[in-house]
PDB file of C-alpha atoms in Angstrom:
ATOM      1  CA  MET A  18     -14.798  19.329 -22.282  1.00 39.00           C
ATOM      2  CA  GLN A  19     -12.276  20.909 -19.947  1.00 42.00           C
ATOM      3  CA  ILE A  20     -13.884  22.348 -16.813  1.00 44.00           C
ATOM      4  CA  ALA A  21     -10.889  24.028 -15.205  1.00 45.00           C
ATOM      5  CA  SER A  22      -7.227  24.406 -15.802  1.00 43.00           C
ATOM      6  CA  ILE A  23      -5.182  24.610 -12.639  1.00 45.00           C
ATOM      7  CA  LYS A  24      -2.243  25.837 -14.661  1.00 48.00           C
ATOM      8  CA  TYR A  25      -3.880  29.223 -15.229  1.00 48.00           C
ATOM      9  CA  LEU A  26      -5.503  29.818 -11.854  1.00 48.00           C
ATOM     10  CA  THR A  27      -4.715  32.983  -9.968  1.00 55.00           C
ATOM     11  CA  CYS A  28      -3.511  32.051  -6.524  1.00 57.00           C
ATOM     12  CA  PHE A  29      -5.347  33.874  -3.729  1.00 66.00           C
ATOM     13  CA  PHE A  30      -3.885  31.780  -0.925  1.00 74.00           C
ATOM     14  CA  MET A  31      -0.161  31.037  -0.849  1.00 86.00           C
ATOM     15  CA  LEU A  32       1.372  28.343   1.319  1.00 91.00           C
ATOM     16  CA  SER A  33       4.535  29.405   3.095  1.00 93.00           C
ATOM     17  CA  ILE A  34       7.825  27.641   2.411  1.00 94.00           C
ATOM     18  CA  SER A  35       7.750  26.351   5.999  1.00 94.00           C
ATOM     19  CA  GLN A  36       4.326  24.771   5.334  1.00 94.00           C
ATOM     20  CA  VAL A  37       5.700  23.091   2.199  1.00 94.00           C
ATOM     21  CA  GLU A  38       8.668  21.846   4.244  1.00 95.00           C
ATOM     22  CA  LYS A  39       6.275  20.461   6.871  1.00 94.00           C
ATOM     23  CA  ILE A  40       4.233  18.645   4.203  1.00 93.00           C
ATOM     24  CA  ALA A  41       7.428  17.214   2.700  1.00 94.00           C
ATOM     25  CA  ASP A  42       8.670  16.167   6.148  1.00 93.00           C
ATOM     26  CA  LEU A  43       5.398  14.414   6.977  1.00 93.00           C
ATOM     27  CA  SER A  44       5.566  12.680   3.590  1.00 93.00           C
ATOM     28  CA  HIS A  45       9.218  11.676   4.117  1.00 93.00           C
ATOM     29  CA  ILE A  46      10.163  13.488   0.901  1.00 93.00           C
ATOM     30  CA  TYR A  47      13.348  15.495   0.454  1.00 95.00           C
ATOM     31  CA  LEU A  48      12.873  18.683  -1.567  1.00 95.00           C
ATOM     32  CA  SER A  49      15.576  20.939  -2.946  1.00 95.00           C
ATOM     33  CA  GLU A  50      15.144  24.706  -2.532  1.00 96.00           C
ATOM     34  CA  ASP A  51      13.955  24.981  -6.155  1.00 96.00           C
ATOM     35  CA  GLU A  52      11.418  22.198  -5.610  1.00 96.00           C
ATOM     36  CA  LYS A  53      10.118  23.903  -2.460  1.00 95.00           C
ATOM     37  CA  VAL A  54       9.373  27.053  -4.454  1.00 95.00           C
ATOM     38  CA  LYS A  55       7.838  25.022  -7.296  1.00 95.00           C
ATOM     39  CA  TYR A  56       5.583  23.017  -4.974  1.00 94.00           C
ATOM     40  CA  GLN A  57       4.704  26.108  -2.955  1.00 94.00           C
ATOM     41  CA  LYS A  58       3.087  27.531  -6.092  1.00 93.00           C
ATOM     42  CA  GLU A  59       1.562  24.250  -7.317  1.00 94.00           C
ATOM     43  CA  LEU A  60       0.106  23.220  -3.956  1.00 93.00           C
ATOM     44  CA  SER A  61      -1.261  26.719  -3.390  1.00 92.00           C
ATOM     45  CA  GLU A  62      -2.989  26.637  -6.781  1.00 91.00           C
ATOM     46  CA  LEU A  63      -4.410  23.213  -5.986  1.00 91.00           C
ATOM     47  CA  LEU A  64      -5.777  24.411  -2.645  1.00 89.00           C
ATOM     48  CA  ASP A  65      -7.280  27.477  -4.333  1.00 88.00           C
ATOM     49  CA  PHE A  66      -8.979  25.235  -6.879  1.00 87.00           C
ATOM     50  CA  GLY A  67     -10.361  23.064  -4.087  1.00 85.00           C
ATOM     51  CA  LYS A  68     -11.589  26.162  -2.278  1.00 84.00           C
ATOM     52  CA  SER A  69     -13.336  27.378  -5.447  1.00 84.00           C
ATOM     53  CA  LEU A  70     -15.392  24.164  -5.444  1.00 86.00           C
ATOM     54  CA  GLN A  71     -17.018  25.342  -2.214  1.00 85.00           C
ATOM     55  CA  ASN A  72     -18.683  28.135  -4.214  1.00 86.00           C
ATOM     56  CA  VAL A  73     -20.384  25.739  -6.639  1.00 87.00           C
ATOM     57  CA  SER A  74     -24.133  25.679  -6.061  1.00 88.00           C
ATOM     58  CA  THR A  75     -25.519  22.185  -5.638  1.00 86.00           C
ATOM     59  CA  ASP A  76     -28.998  23.275  -4.521  1.00 88.00           C
ATOM     60  CA  GLU A  77     -30.792  21.781  -7.520  1.00 88.00           C
ATOM     61  CA  VAL A  78     -28.616  18.683  -7.833  1.00 85.00           C
ATOM     62  CA  GLU A  79     -30.048  15.354  -6.746  1.00 84.00           C
ATOM     63  CA  PRO A  80     -27.811  13.325  -4.418  1.00 82.00           C
ATOM     64  CA  LEU A  81     -25.790  10.872  -6.467  1.00 78.00           C
ATOM     65  CA  PHE A  82     -24.302   7.718  -5.054  1.00 78.00           C
ATOM     66  CA  GLN A  83     -23.635   5.674  -8.169  1.00 76.00           C
ATOM     67  CA  VAL A  84     -22.979   6.961 -11.686  1.00 78.00           C
ATOM     68  CA  THR A  85     -22.610   3.824 -13.822  1.00 82.00           C
ATOM     69  CA  GLY A  86     -25.906   2.106 -13.068  1.00 80.00           C
ATOM     70  CA  LEU A  87     -24.094  -1.087 -12.116  1.00 83.00           C
ATOM     71  CA  GLU A  88     -25.175  -2.857  -8.978  1.00 82.00           C
ATOM     72  CA  ALA A  89     -23.011  -4.770  -6.543  1.00 81.00           C
ATOM     73  CA  LYS A  90     -23.622  -8.485  -6.777  1.00 84.00           C
ATOM     74  CA  LEU A  91     -23.718  -9.873  -3.286  1.00 89.00           C
ATOM     75  CA  ARG A  92     -22.980 -13.445  -2.370  1.00 89.00           C
ATOM     76  CA  GLU A  93     -23.610 -15.402   0.761  1.00 91.00           C
ATOM     77  CA  ASP A  94     -20.823 -15.343   3.342  1.00 92.00           C
ATOM     78  CA  VAL A  95     -19.233 -18.742   3.791  1.00 92.00           C
ATOM     79  CA  VAL A  96     -16.868 -19.560   6.649  1.00 92.00           C
ATOM     80  CA  VAL A  97     -13.729 -21.322   5.408  1.00 89.00           C
ATOM     81  CA  ILE A  98     -11.263 -22.832   7.855  1.00 88.00           C
ATOM     82  CA  TYR A  99      -7.723 -22.273   6.598  1.00 87.00           C
ATOM     83  CA  GLU A 100      -5.348 -24.995   7.747  1.00 87.00           C
ATOM     84  CA  GLY A 101      -2.112 -23.204   6.801  1.00 84.00           C
ATOM     85  CA  ALA A 102      -2.285 -20.339   9.322  1.00 79.00           C
ATOM     86  CA  ASP A 103       0.607 -21.739  11.379  1.00 79.00           C
ATOM     87  CA  LYS A 104       2.863 -21.747   8.304  1.00 83.00           C
ATOM     88  CA  ILE A 105       2.118 -18.086   7.673  1.00 82.00           C
ATOM     89  CA  VAL A 106       2.874 -17.153  11.283  1.00 80.00           C
ATOM     90  CA  GLN A 107       6.183 -19.064  11.162  1.00 80.00           C
ATOM     91  CA  LYS A 108       7.287 -17.086   8.089  1.00 83.00           C
ATOM     92  CA  SER A 109       6.774 -13.685   9.723  1.00 83.00           C
ATOM     93  CA  PRO A 110      10.144 -11.909   9.280  1.00 84.00           C
ATOM     94  CA  HIS A 111       9.834  -9.951  12.537  1.00 83.00           C
ATOM     95  CA  GLY A 112       8.075 -12.582  14.639  1.00 82.00           C
ATOM     96  CA  THR A 113       4.773 -12.383  16.445  1.00 84.00           C
ATOM     97  CA  GLU A 114       3.388 -11.219  19.739  1.00 85.00           C
ATOM     98  CA  GLY A 115       0.380 -13.297  20.645  1.00 80.00           C
ATOM     99  CA  ARG A 116      -1.888 -13.313  17.610  1.00 76.00           C
ATOM    100  CA  TYR A 117      -0.360 -10.131  16.134  1.00 84.00           C
ATOM    101  CA  PHE A 118       2.448  -9.863  13.596  1.00 85.00           C
ATOM    102  CA  LEU A 119       5.394  -7.668  14.565  1.00 86.00           C
ATOM    103  CA  LEU A 120       6.334  -5.195  11.835  1.00 85.00           C
ATOM    104  CA  MET A 121       9.301  -2.925  11.355  1.00 82.00           C
ATOM    105  CA  ASN A 122       8.660   0.719  12.236  1.00 82.00           C
ATOM    106  CA  ILE A 123       8.198   2.586   8.962  1.00 80.00           C
ATOM    107  CA  LEU A 124       7.428   5.874  10.693  1.00 78.00           C
ATOM    108  CA  ALA A 125      10.757   6.179  12.511  1.00 72.00           C
ATOM    109  CA  ARG A 126      12.870   9.081  11.365  1.00 67.00           C
ATOM    110  CA  ASN A 127      16.280   8.313   9.899  1.00 62.00           C
ATOM    111  CA  THR A 128      18.451  11.023  11.430  1.00 52.00           C
TER     112      THR A 128
END
């Protein structure tokens, strides 16, 4: 059973091209002008669909935390001393600072 089809939604809220550019920039994604227009429409429809969910009445719906009926099988915590920690630290490609690994900056902008 198909509940909703985003493809045929009427868009009541339209993202601006500058908002799409900001989303792409934050995601480190390059978009062509055609893609910006395409994603402007698609993201706007998606946001409209999400907004329409706010109008769904859940007054008579019982809170649901688990749908499959399966239960988590818990086990006792056991402390295990790992002897190879020094080997792992030595193989860190960017070195360490105290007990922390140094990592390359993945958030830096390539300009």
